Amino acid sequence: MNEIPSIITERVDDIPLLLEQMQRMHLPALIDQHFPAHGNWQGLSLGWVTTIWLSSILSRGDHRLVHVEPWVGTRLWTLRTATGQGVERLDFTDDRLEIVLRRLSDDTRWSALESALNQHTVRVYDLVTDRVHVDSTSASAYVSVTEEGLFQFGHSKDHRPDLPQVKVMQAVLDPLAMPVATDVVSGERADDPLYIPCIARVQASLGRRGLLYVGDCKMASRERVPLSLLKEIFICVHCPRCNWPQASWKRRSRRSGAASKLLSRL
């Protein structure tokens, strides 16, 4: 008598594609390298927990912690096959995910991870890094405001001054739109002081001089652009006359042949 086979039915969706792409980016290994787990950490590594959690967020469009464990529990075979890891449902309890968030909130380690990930991605895919676009946005939400929270009342770009907001400053490779630096700050912060720290991180991350940074007029604030940084980069902005006198701006914006070639592509 033939033995009845055991049949497992799971929703695969886009999970293998997402996990394969993140493995090609060396994301699990880089997270484990820059965020070493505590000695008492058991089970799946912090890097793999983060990677599978990211695949859940991207696949479902839902970042809430409470749904991750049951989502993993119904896809164990798919996740184990796609990652080659001994994935268990208990690797994704709310408590463990909260520990992951606390570990990833270390700004110094996060900057080092961001730099290493950018260098690997640019090198492997031979991406063009001549031009970087820098800009900010905000997101409003129906949440409670706390004194040290990210959601605060500020100038609303969504025309909803009645809602607290969080602000995001991001630098992306142009025209690919691949993020290379992201800063999330509280909603009452002004845009002007956020540009230069973001640009400095891109410089350190990509390790190149002479890049062209494109932004709006707030990036042209003369109090915000240090001379030491102007020696290493080129800036393309809509420049208000009140910020930079014409003669002063011409002295600071002399371009080499390579930079002129970049401007001609805009």
PDB file of C-alpha atoms in Angstrom:
ATOM      1  CA  MET A   1       0.000   0.000   0.000  1.00  0.00           C
ATOM      2  CA  ASN A   2       1.431   3.362  -1.007  1.00  0.00           C
ATOM      3  CA  GLU A   3       2.092   5.884   1.731  1.00  0.00           C
ATOM      4  CA  ILE A   4      -0.008   9.038   1.504  1.00  0.00           C
ATOM      5  CA  PRO A   5       2.314  12.005   0.875  1.00  0.00           C
ATOM      6  CA  SER A   6       2.307  14.994   3.203  1.00  0.00           C
ATOM      7  CA  ILE A   7       1.288  18.123   1.311  1.00  0.00           C
ATOM      8  CA  ILE A   8       2.175  21.605   2.578  1.00  0.00           C
ATOM      9  CA  THR A   9       0.261  24.562   1.165  1.00  0.00           C
ATOM     10  CA  GLU A  10       1.652  28.070   1.698  1.00  0.00           C
ATOM     11  CA  ARG A  11       1.252  31.474   0.063  1.00  0.00           C
ATOM     12  CA  VAL A  12       4.590  32.286  -1.537  1.00  0.00           C
ATOM     13  CA  ASP A  13       3.714  35.697  -3.012  1.00  0.00           C
ATOM     14  CA  ASP A  14       6.837  37.832  -3.620  1.00  0.00           C
ATOM     15  CA  ILE A  15       8.751  36.540  -0.581  1.00  0.00           C
ATOM     16  CA  PRO A  16      11.492  34.551  -2.422  1.00  0.00           C
ATOM     17  CA  LEU A  17      12.188  37.528  -4.703  1.00  0.00           C
ATOM     18  CA  LEU A  18      12.490  39.966  -1.790  1.00  0.00           C
ATOM     19  CA  LEU A  19      14.699  37.638   0.250  1.00  0.00           C
ATOM     20  CA  GLU A  20      16.961  36.846  -2.707  1.00  0.00           C
ATOM     21  CA  GLN A  21      17.461  40.542  -3.460  1.00  0.00           C
ATOM     22  CA  MET A  22      18.344  41.309   0.173  1.00  0.00           C
ATOM     23  CA  GLN A  23      20.772  38.383   0.269  1.00  0.00           C
ATOM     24  CA  ARG A  24      22.499  39.689  -2.878  1.00  0.00           C
ATOM     25  CA  MET A  25      22.889  43.000  -1.053  1.00  0.00           C
ATOM     26  CA  HIS A  26      24.537  41.048   1.823  1.00  0.00           C
ATOM     27  CA  LEU A  27      22.014  42.634   4.176  1.00  0.00           C
ATOM     28  CA  PRO A  28      21.840  39.813   6.789  1.00  0.00           C
ATOM     29  CA  ALA A  29      25.641  39.582   7.045  1.00  0.00           C
ATOM     30  CA  LEU A  30      26.124  43.359   7.208  1.00  0.00           C
ATOM     31  CA  ILE A  31      23.526  43.731   9.979  1.00  0.00           C
ATOM     32  CA  ASP A  32      25.144  40.941  11.995  1.00  0.00           C
ATOM     33  CA  GLN A  33      28.536  42.588  11.480  1.00  0.00           C
ATOM     34  CA  HIS A  34      27.501  46.083  12.582  1.00  0.00           C
ATOM     35  CA  PHE A  35      24.920  45.110  15.216  1.00  0.00           C
ATOM     36  CA  PRO A  36      26.372  42.154  17.144  1.00  0.00           C
ATOM     37  CA  ALA A  37      23.735  40.411  19.241  1.00  0.00           C
ATOM     38  CA  HIS A  38      23.895  39.975  23.002  1.00  0.00           C
ATOM     39  CA  GLY A  39      25.585  36.809  24.231  1.00  0.00           C
ATOM     40  CA  ASN A  40      22.267  35.420  25.454  1.00  0.00           C
ATOM     41  CA  TRP A  41      20.591  35.835  22.050  1.00  0.00           C
ATOM     42  CA  GLN A  42      19.443  32.446  20.741  1.00  0.00           C
ATOM     43  CA  GLY A  43      17.866  31.187  17.545  1.00  0.00           C
ATOM     44  CA  LEU A  44      17.905  33.051  14.242  1.00  0.00           C
ATOM     45  CA  SER A  45      20.550  35.803  14.059  1.00  0.00           C
ATOM     46  CA  LEU A  46      19.579  39.444  14.381  1.00  0.00           C
ATOM     47  CA  GLY A  47      20.495  40.013  10.732  1.00  0.00           C
ATOM     48  CA  TRP A  48      18.188  37.271   9.479  1.00  0.00           C
ATOM     49  CA  VAL A  49      15.350  38.311  11.799  1.00  0.00           C
ATOM     50  CA  THR A  50      15.603  41.846  10.401  1.00  0.00           C
ATOM     51  CA  THR A  51      15.770  40.645   6.793  1.00  0.00           C
ATOM     52  CA  ILE A  52      12.736  38.359   7.062  1.00  0.00           C
ATOM     53  CA  TRP A  53      10.850  41.055   8.970  1.00  0.00           C
ATOM     54  CA  LEU A  54      11.603  43.515   6.147  1.00  0.00           C
ATOM     55  CA  SER A  55      10.276  41.009   3.605  1.00  0.00           C
ATOM     56  CA  SER A  56       7.077  40.798   5.657  1.00  0.00           C
ATOM     57  CA  ILE A  57       6.697  44.603   5.724  1.00  0.00           C
ATOM     58  CA  LEU A  58       7.318  44.936   1.983  1.00  0.00           C
ATOM     59  CA  SER A  59       5.118  41.978   1.012  1.00  0.00           C
ATOM     60  CA  ARG A  60       2.152  42.856   3.224  1.00  0.00           C
ATOM     61  CA  GLY A  61       2.479  46.639   3.346  1.00  0.00           C
ATOM     62  CA  ASP A  62       2.054  46.490   7.122  1.00  0.00           C
ATOM     63  CA  HIS A  63       4.716  47.400   9.705  1.00  0.00           C
ATOM     64  CA  ARG A  64       2.816  46.360  12.855  1.00  0.00           C
ATOM     65  CA  LEU A  65       4.707  43.932  15.100  1.00  0.00           C
ATOM     66  CA  VAL A  66       1.704  41.892  16.194  1.00  0.00           C
ATOM     67  CA  HIS A  67       1.147  40.344  12.741  1.00  0.00           C
ATOM     68  CA  VAL A  68       4.709  39.185  12.047  1.00  0.00           C
ATOM     69  CA  GLU A  69       4.749  36.012  14.168  1.00  0.00           C
ATOM     70  CA  PRO A  70       1.538  34.506  12.692  1.00  0.00           C
ATOM     71  CA  TRP A  71       2.696  35.536   9.193  1.00  0.00           C
ATOM     72  CA  VAL A  72       5.952  33.610   9.693  1.00  0.00           C
ATOM     73  CA  GLY A  73       4.088  30.653  11.222  1.00  0.00           C
ATOM     74  CA  THR A  74       2.091  30.100   8.035  1.00  0.00           C
ATOM     75  CA  ARG A  75       5.167  30.320   5.773  1.00  0.00           C
ATOM     76  CA  LEU A  76       7.847  28.331   7.571  1.00  0.00           C
ATOM     77  CA  TRP A  77       8.659  26.027   4.638  1.00  0.00           C
ATOM     78  CA  THR A  78       8.928  28.968   2.208  1.00  0.00           C
ATOM     79  CA  LEU A  79      11.137  30.993   4.546  1.00  0.00           C
ATOM     80  CA  ARG A  80      13.408  28.059   5.410  1.00  0.00           C
ATOM     81  CA  THR A  81      13.835  27.142   1.749  1.00  0.00           C
ATOM     82  CA  ALA A  82      14.464  30.702   0.578  1.00  0.00           C
ATOM     83  CA  THR A  83      16.989  31.530   3.316  1.00  0.00           C
ATOM     84  CA  GLY A  84      18.584  28.182   4.150  1.00  0.00           C
ATOM     85  CA  GLN A  85      18.072  29.049   7.829  1.00  0.00           C
ATOM     86  CA  GLY A  86      16.266  27.184  10.605  1.00  0.00           C
ATOM     87  CA  VAL A  87      13.415  29.691  10.837  1.00  0.00           C
ATOM     88  CA  GLU A  88      11.005  29.215  13.734  1.00  0.00           C
ATOM     89  CA  ARG A  89       7.831  31.075  14.620  1.00  0.00           C
ATOM     90  CA  LEU A  90       9.202  32.050  18.044  1.00  0.00           C
ATOM     91  CA  ASP A  91      12.070  33.940  16.390  1.00  0.00           C
ATOM     92  CA  PHE A  92       9.539  36.675  15.599  1.00  0.00           C
ATOM     93  CA  THR A  93       7.676  37.322  18.813  1.00  0.00           C
ATOM     94  CA  ASP A  94       6.873  40.935  19.726  1.00  0.00           C
ATOM     95  CA  ASP A  95       9.583  40.903  22.414  1.00  0.00           C
ATOM     96  CA  ARG A  96      12.318  39.845  19.993  1.00  0.00           C
ATOM     97  CA  LEU A  97      11.254  42.396  17.385  1.00  0.00           C
ATOM     98  CA  GLU A  98      11.355  45.139  20.030  1.00  0.00           C
ATOM     99  CA  ILE A  99      14.926  44.088  20.850  1.00  0.00           C
ATOM    100  CA  VAL A 100      15.789  44.354  17.147  1.00  0.00           C
ATOM    101  CA  LEU A 101      14.372  47.881  17.036  1.00  0.00           C
ATOM    102  CA  ARG A 102      16.382  48.918  20.079  1.00  0.00           C
ATOM    103  CA  ARG A 103      19.567  47.544  18.544  1.00  0.00           C
ATOM    104  CA  LEU A 104      18.955  49.277  15.211  1.00  0.00           C
ATOM    105  CA  SER A 105      18.315  52.621  16.945  1.00  0.00           C
ATOM    106  CA  ASP A 106      22.049  53.090  17.591  1.00  0.00           C
ATOM    107  CA  ASP A 107      22.811  56.055  15.278  1.00  0.00           C
ATOM    108  CA  THR A 108      26.567  55.439  15.143  1.00  0.00           C
ATOM    109  CA  ARG A 109      26.229  51.788  14.171  1.00  0.00           C
ATOM    110  CA  TRP A 110      23.411  52.627  11.740  1.00  0.00           C
ATOM    111  CA  SER A 111      25.594  55.143   9.888  1.00  0.00           C
ATOM    112  CA  ALA A 112      28.357  52.549   9.594  1.00  0.00           C
ATOM    113  CA  LEU A 113      25.863  49.970   8.247  1.00  0.00           C
ATOM    114  CA  GLU A 114      24.436  52.488   5.781  1.00  0.00           C
ATOM    115  CA  SER A 115      27.914  53.308   4.492  1.00  0.00           C
ATOM    116  CA  ALA A 116      28.917  49.653   4.096  1.00  0.00           C
ATOM    117  CA  LEU A 117      25.632  48.770   2.368  1.00  0.00           C
ATOM    118  CA  ASN A 118      25.946  51.680  -0.071  1.00  0.00           C
ATOM    119  CA  GLN A 119      29.535  50.846  -0.971  1.00  0.00           C
ATOM    120  CA  HIS A 120      28.653  47.200  -1.594  1.00  0.00           C
ATOM    121  CA  THR A 121      25.555  48.008  -3.668  1.00  0.00           C
ATOM    122  CA  VAL A 122      27.285  50.648  -5.805  1.00  0.00           C
ATOM    123  CA  ARG A 123      30.266  48.360  -6.422  1.00  0.00           C
ATOM    124  CA  VAL A 124      28.293  45.209  -7.257  1.00  0.00           C
ATOM    125  CA  TYR A 125      25.763  46.862  -9.566  1.00  0.00           C
ATOM    126  CA  ASP A 126      28.200  49.436 -10.998  1.00  0.00           C
ATOM    127  CA  LEU A 127      25.774  52.284 -10.299  1.00  0.00           C
ATOM    128  CA  VAL A 128      26.302  55.825 -11.573  1.00  0.00           C
ATOM    129  CA  THR A 129      27.031  58.074  -8.590  1.00  0.00           C
ATOM    130  CA  ASP A 130      27.718  61.404 -10.300  1.00  0.00           C
ATOM    131  CA  ARG A 131      24.507  63.148  -9.205  1.00  0.00           C
ATOM    132  CA  VAL A 132      22.631  63.043  -5.887  1.00  0.00           C
ATOM    133  CA  HIS A 133      19.238  64.604  -5.207  1.00  0.00           C
ATOM    134  CA  VAL A 134      18.595  65.792  -1.637  1.00  0.00           C
ATOM    135  CA  ASP A 135      15.160  66.718  -0.343  1.00  0.00           C
ATOM    136  CA  SER A 136      12.856  66.406   2.647  1.00  0.00           C
ATOM    137  CA  THR A 137       9.243  65.484   3.209  1.00  0.00           C
ATOM    138  CA  SER A 138       6.876  65.041   6.113  1.00  0.00           C
ATOM    139  CA  ALA A 139       4.149  62.589   7.099  1.00  0.00           C
ATOM    140  CA  SER A 140       1.206  63.406   9.352  1.00  0.00           C
ATOM    141  CA  ALA A 141      -0.683  60.961  11.514  1.00  0.00           C
ATOM    142  CA  TYR A 142      -3.457  60.725  14.092  1.00  0.00           C
ATOM    143  CA  VAL A 143      -1.137  60.014  17.028  1.00  0.00           C
ATOM    144  CA  SER A 144      -0.531  61.405  20.489  1.00  0.00           C
ATOM    145  CA  VAL A 145       2.279  63.921  20.937  1.00  0.00           C
ATOM    146  CA  THR A 146       4.891  63.207  23.598  1.00  0.00           C
ATOM    147  CA  GLU A 147       7.712  65.487  24.688  1.00  0.00           C
ATOM    148  CA  GLU A 148      10.516  63.320  23.257  1.00  0.00           C
ATOM    149  CA  GLY A 149       8.561  61.666  20.448  1.00  0.00           C
ATOM    150  CA  LEU A 150       9.202  62.003  16.711  1.00  0.00           C
ATOM    151  CA  PHE A 151       5.667  63.184  15.982  1.00  0.00           C
ATOM    152  CA  GLN A 152       5.463  66.893  16.758  1.00  0.00           C
ATOM    153  CA  PHE A 153       3.524  69.893  15.490  1.00  0.00           C
ATOM    154  CA  GLY A 154       5.361  71.948  12.874  1.00  0.00           C
ATOM    155  CA  HIS A 155       5.041  73.590   9.484  1.00  0.00           C
ATOM    156  CA  SER A 156       2.832  71.140   7.556  1.00  0.00           C
ATOM    157  CA  LYS A 157       3.551  70.464   3.881  1.00  0.00           C
ATOM    158  CA  ASP A 158       0.312  68.447   3.819  1.00  0.00           C
ATOM    159  CA  HIS A 159      -1.683  71.533   4.841  1.00  0.00           C
ATOM    160  CA  ARG A 160      -2.734  69.784   8.041  1.00  0.00           C
ATOM    161  CA  PRO A 161      -1.377  71.952  10.871  1.00  0.00           C
ATOM    162  CA  ASP A 162      -3.823  70.232  13.220  1.00  0.00           C
ATOM    163  CA  LEU A 163      -1.914  66.919  12.957  1.00  0.00           C
ATOM    164  CA  PRO A 164       1.520  66.073  14.396  1.00  0.00           C
ATOM    165  CA  GLN A 165       4.102  65.033  11.849  1.00  0.00           C
ATOM    166  CA  VAL A 166       7.467  63.358  11.402  1.00  0.00           C
ATOM    167  CA  LYS A 167      10.091  64.705   8.992  1.00  0.00           C
ATOM    168  CA  VAL A 168      12.312  62.669   6.656  1.00  0.00           C
ATOM    169  CA  MET A 169      15.428  63.960   4.869  1.00  0.00           C
ATOM    170  CA  GLN A 170      16.736  61.692   2.119  1.00  0.00           C
ATOM    171  CA  ALA A 171      19.554  61.680  -0.424  1.00  0.00           C
ATOM    172  CA  VAL A 172      19.036  59.505  -3.514  1.00  0.00           C
ATOM    173  CA  LEU A 173      21.112  58.667  -6.565  1.00  0.00           C
ATOM    174  CA  ASP A 174      19.712  60.565  -9.535  1.00  0.00           C
ATOM    175  CA  PRO A 175      18.063  59.339 -11.785  1.00  0.00           C
ATOM    176  CA  LEU A 176      17.921  55.855 -10.229  1.00  0.00           C
ATOM    177  CA  ALA A 177      16.284  57.188  -7.021  1.00  0.00           C
ATOM    178  CA  MET A 178      18.164  54.675  -4.857  1.00  0.00           C
ATOM    179  CA  PRO A 179      18.377  56.015  -1.265  1.00  0.00           C
ATOM    180  CA  VAL A 180      21.929  56.434   0.018  1.00  0.00           C
ATOM    181  CA  ALA A 181      21.210  58.385   3.216  1.00  0.00           C
ATOM    182  CA  THR A 182      18.033  58.815   5.242  1.00  0.00           C
ATOM    183  CA  ASP A 183      17.427  60.886   8.373  1.00  0.00           C
ATOM    184  CA  VAL A 184      14.186  60.715  10.347  1.00  0.00           C
ATOM    185  CA  VAL A 185      13.721  63.657  12.735  1.00  0.00           C
ATOM    186  CA  SER A 186      10.933  65.154  14.795  1.00  0.00           C
ATOM    187  CA  GLY A 187       8.273  67.117  12.965  1.00  0.00           C
ATOM    188  CA  GLU A 188       8.995  70.574  14.386  1.00  0.00           C
ATOM    189  CA  ARG A 189      12.527  70.662  12.916  1.00  0.00           C
ATOM    190  CA  ALA A 190      13.299  73.089  10.081  1.00  0.00           C
ATOM    191  CA  ASP A 191      14.564  71.748   6.746  1.00  0.00           C
ATOM    192  CA  ASP A 192      17.615  74.006   6.406  1.00  0.00           C
ATOM    193  CA  PRO A 193      19.891  72.394   9.037  1.00  0.00           C
ATOM    194  CA  LEU A 194      19.204  68.870   7.726  1.00  0.00           C
ATOM    195  CA  TYR A 195      20.863  69.135   4.317  1.00  0.00           C
ATOM    196  CA  ILE A 196      24.545  69.396   5.173  1.00  0.00           C
ATOM    197  CA  PRO A 197      24.686  66.472   7.685  1.00  0.00           C
ATOM    198  CA  CYS A 198      22.929  64.315   5.099  1.00  0.00           C
ATOM    199  CA  ILE A 199      25.366  65.362   2.352  1.00  0.00           C
ATOM    200  CA  ALA A 200      28.343  64.749   4.632  1.00  0.00           C
ATOM    201  CA  ARG A 201      27.099  61.195   5.264  1.00  0.00           C
ATOM    202  CA  VAL A 202      26.759  60.567   1.540  1.00  0.00           C
ATOM    203  CA  GLN A 203      30.322  61.788   1.022  1.00  0.00           C
ATOM    204  CA  ALA A 204      31.612  59.422   3.698  1.00  0.00           C
ATOM    205  CA  SER A 205      29.445  56.589   2.407  1.00  0.00           C
ATOM    206  CA  LEU A 206      30.349  56.753  -1.284  1.00  0.00           C
ATOM    207  CA  GLY A 207      33.943  57.868  -0.689  1.00  0.00           C
ATOM    208  CA  ARG A 208      33.996  60.169  -3.726  1.00  0.00           C
ATOM    209  CA  ARG A 209      34.710  63.860  -4.261  1.00  0.00           C
ATOM    210  CA  GLY A 210      33.233  66.116  -6.931  1.00  0.00           C
ATOM    211  CA  LEU A 211      29.655  64.826  -6.764  1.00  0.00           C
ATOM    212  CA  LEU A 212      26.854  67.134  -7.872  1.00  0.00           C
ATOM    213  CA  TYR A 213      24.124  67.646  -5.244  1.00  0.00           C
ATOM    214  CA  VAL A 214      20.754  68.915  -6.464  1.00  0.00           C
ATOM    215  CA  GLY A 215      18.308  70.501  -4.035  1.00  0.00           C
ATOM    216  CA  ASP A 216      15.871  73.329  -3.501  1.00  0.00           C
ATOM    217  CA  CYS A 217      16.622  76.877  -2.360  1.00  0.00           C
ATOM    218  CA  LYS A 218      16.817  75.884   1.324  1.00  0.00           C
ATOM    219  CA  MET A 219      20.041  74.005   0.584  1.00  0.00           C
ATOM    220  CA  ALA A 220      21.594  77.294  -0.614  1.00  0.00           C
ATOM    221  CA  SER A 221      21.448  79.011   2.758  1.00  0.00           C
ATOM    222  CA  ARG A 222      24.888  80.608   3.050  1.00  0.00           C
ATOM    223  CA  GLU A 223      24.977  79.950   6.803  1.00  0.00           C
ATOM    224  CA  ARG A 224      24.501  76.215   6.147  1.00  0.00           C
ATOM    225  CA  VAL A 225      27.191  75.496   3.532  1.00  0.00           C
ATOM    226  CA  PRO A 226      30.686  75.306   5.074  1.00  0.00           C
ATOM    227  CA  LEU A 227      33.610  76.238   2.846  1.00  0.00           C
ATOM    228  CA  SER A 228      35.376  72.970   3.668  1.00  0.00           C
ATOM    229  CA  LEU A 229      32.500  71.019   2.116  1.00  0.00           C
ATOM    230  CA  LEU A 230      32.276  73.298  -0.935  1.00  0.00           C
ATOM    231  CA  LYS A 231      35.849  72.292  -1.812  1.00  0.00           C
ATOM    232  CA  GLU A 232      34.720  68.665  -2.246  1.00  0.00           C
ATOM    233  CA  ILE A 233      31.269  68.903  -3.874  1.00  0.00           C
ATOM    234  CA  PHE A 234      29.226  70.821  -6.425  1.00  0.00           C
ATOM    235  CA  ILE A 235      25.783  72.191  -5.600  1.00  0.00           C
ATOM    236  CA  CYS A 236      22.926  72.907  -8.010  1.00  0.00           C
ATOM    237  CA  VAL A 237      20.060  74.866  -6.429  1.00  0.00           C
ATOM    238  CA  HIS A 238      17.566  77.587  -7.120  1.00  0.00           C
ATOM    239  CA  CYS A 239      19.530  80.330  -5.397  1.00  0.00           C
ATOM    240  CA  PRO A 240      17.642  83.259  -3.851  1.00  0.00           C
ATOM    241  CA  ARG A 241      19.547  86.533  -4.297  1.00  0.00           C
ATOM    242  CA  CYS A 242      18.958  87.355  -0.662  1.00  0.00           C
ATOM    243  CA  ASN A 243      21.053  84.324   0.359  1.00  0.00           C
ATOM    244  CA  TRP A 244      24.064  84.640  -1.940  1.00  0.00           C
ATOM    245  CA  PRO A 245      25.262  87.860  -3.580  1.00  0.00           C
ATOM    246  CA  GLN A 246      25.919  87.205  -7.272  1.00  0.00           C
ATOM    247  CA  ALA A 247      29.686  87.810  -7.138  1.00  0.00           C
ATOM    248  CA  SER A 248      30.087  85.612  -4.052  1.00  0.00           C
ATOM    249  CA  TRP A 249      28.072  82.792  -5.600  1.00  0.00           C
ATOM    250  CA  LYS A 250      30.123  82.903  -8.821  1.00  0.00           C
ATOM    251  CA  ARG A 251      33.356  82.564  -6.834  1.00  0.00           C
ATOM    252  CA  ARG A 252      32.012  79.551  -4.936  1.00  0.00           C
ATOM    253  CA  SER A 253      30.389  77.799  -7.884  1.00  0.00           C
ATOM    254  CA  ARG A 254      33.328  77.551 -10.319  1.00  0.00           C
ATOM    255  CA  ARG A 255      33.033  74.226 -12.024  1.00  0.00           C
ATOM    256  CA  SER A 256      35.524  71.867 -13.590  1.00  0.00           C
ATOM    257  CA  GLY A 257      34.918  70.332 -17.017  1.00  0.00           C
ATOM    258  CA  ALA A 258      33.496  67.178 -15.407  1.00  0.00           C
ATOM    259  CA  ALA A 259      31.029  69.188 -13.329  1.00  0.00           C
ATOM    260  CA  SER A 260      29.928  71.206 -16.353  1.00  0.00           C
ATOM    261  CA  LYS A 261      29.249  67.953 -18.150  1.00  0.00           C
ATOM    262  CA  LEU A 262      27.082  66.833 -15.244  1.00  0.00           C
ATOM    263  CA  LEU A 263      25.091  70.080 -15.302  1.00  0.00           C
ATOM    264  CA  SER A 264      24.419  69.629 -19.005  1.00  0.00           C
ATOM    265  CA  ARG A 265      22.498  66.431 -18.201  1.00  0.00           C
ATOM    266  CA  LEU A 266      19.984  68.206 -15.965  1.00  0.00           C
TER     267      LEU A 266
END
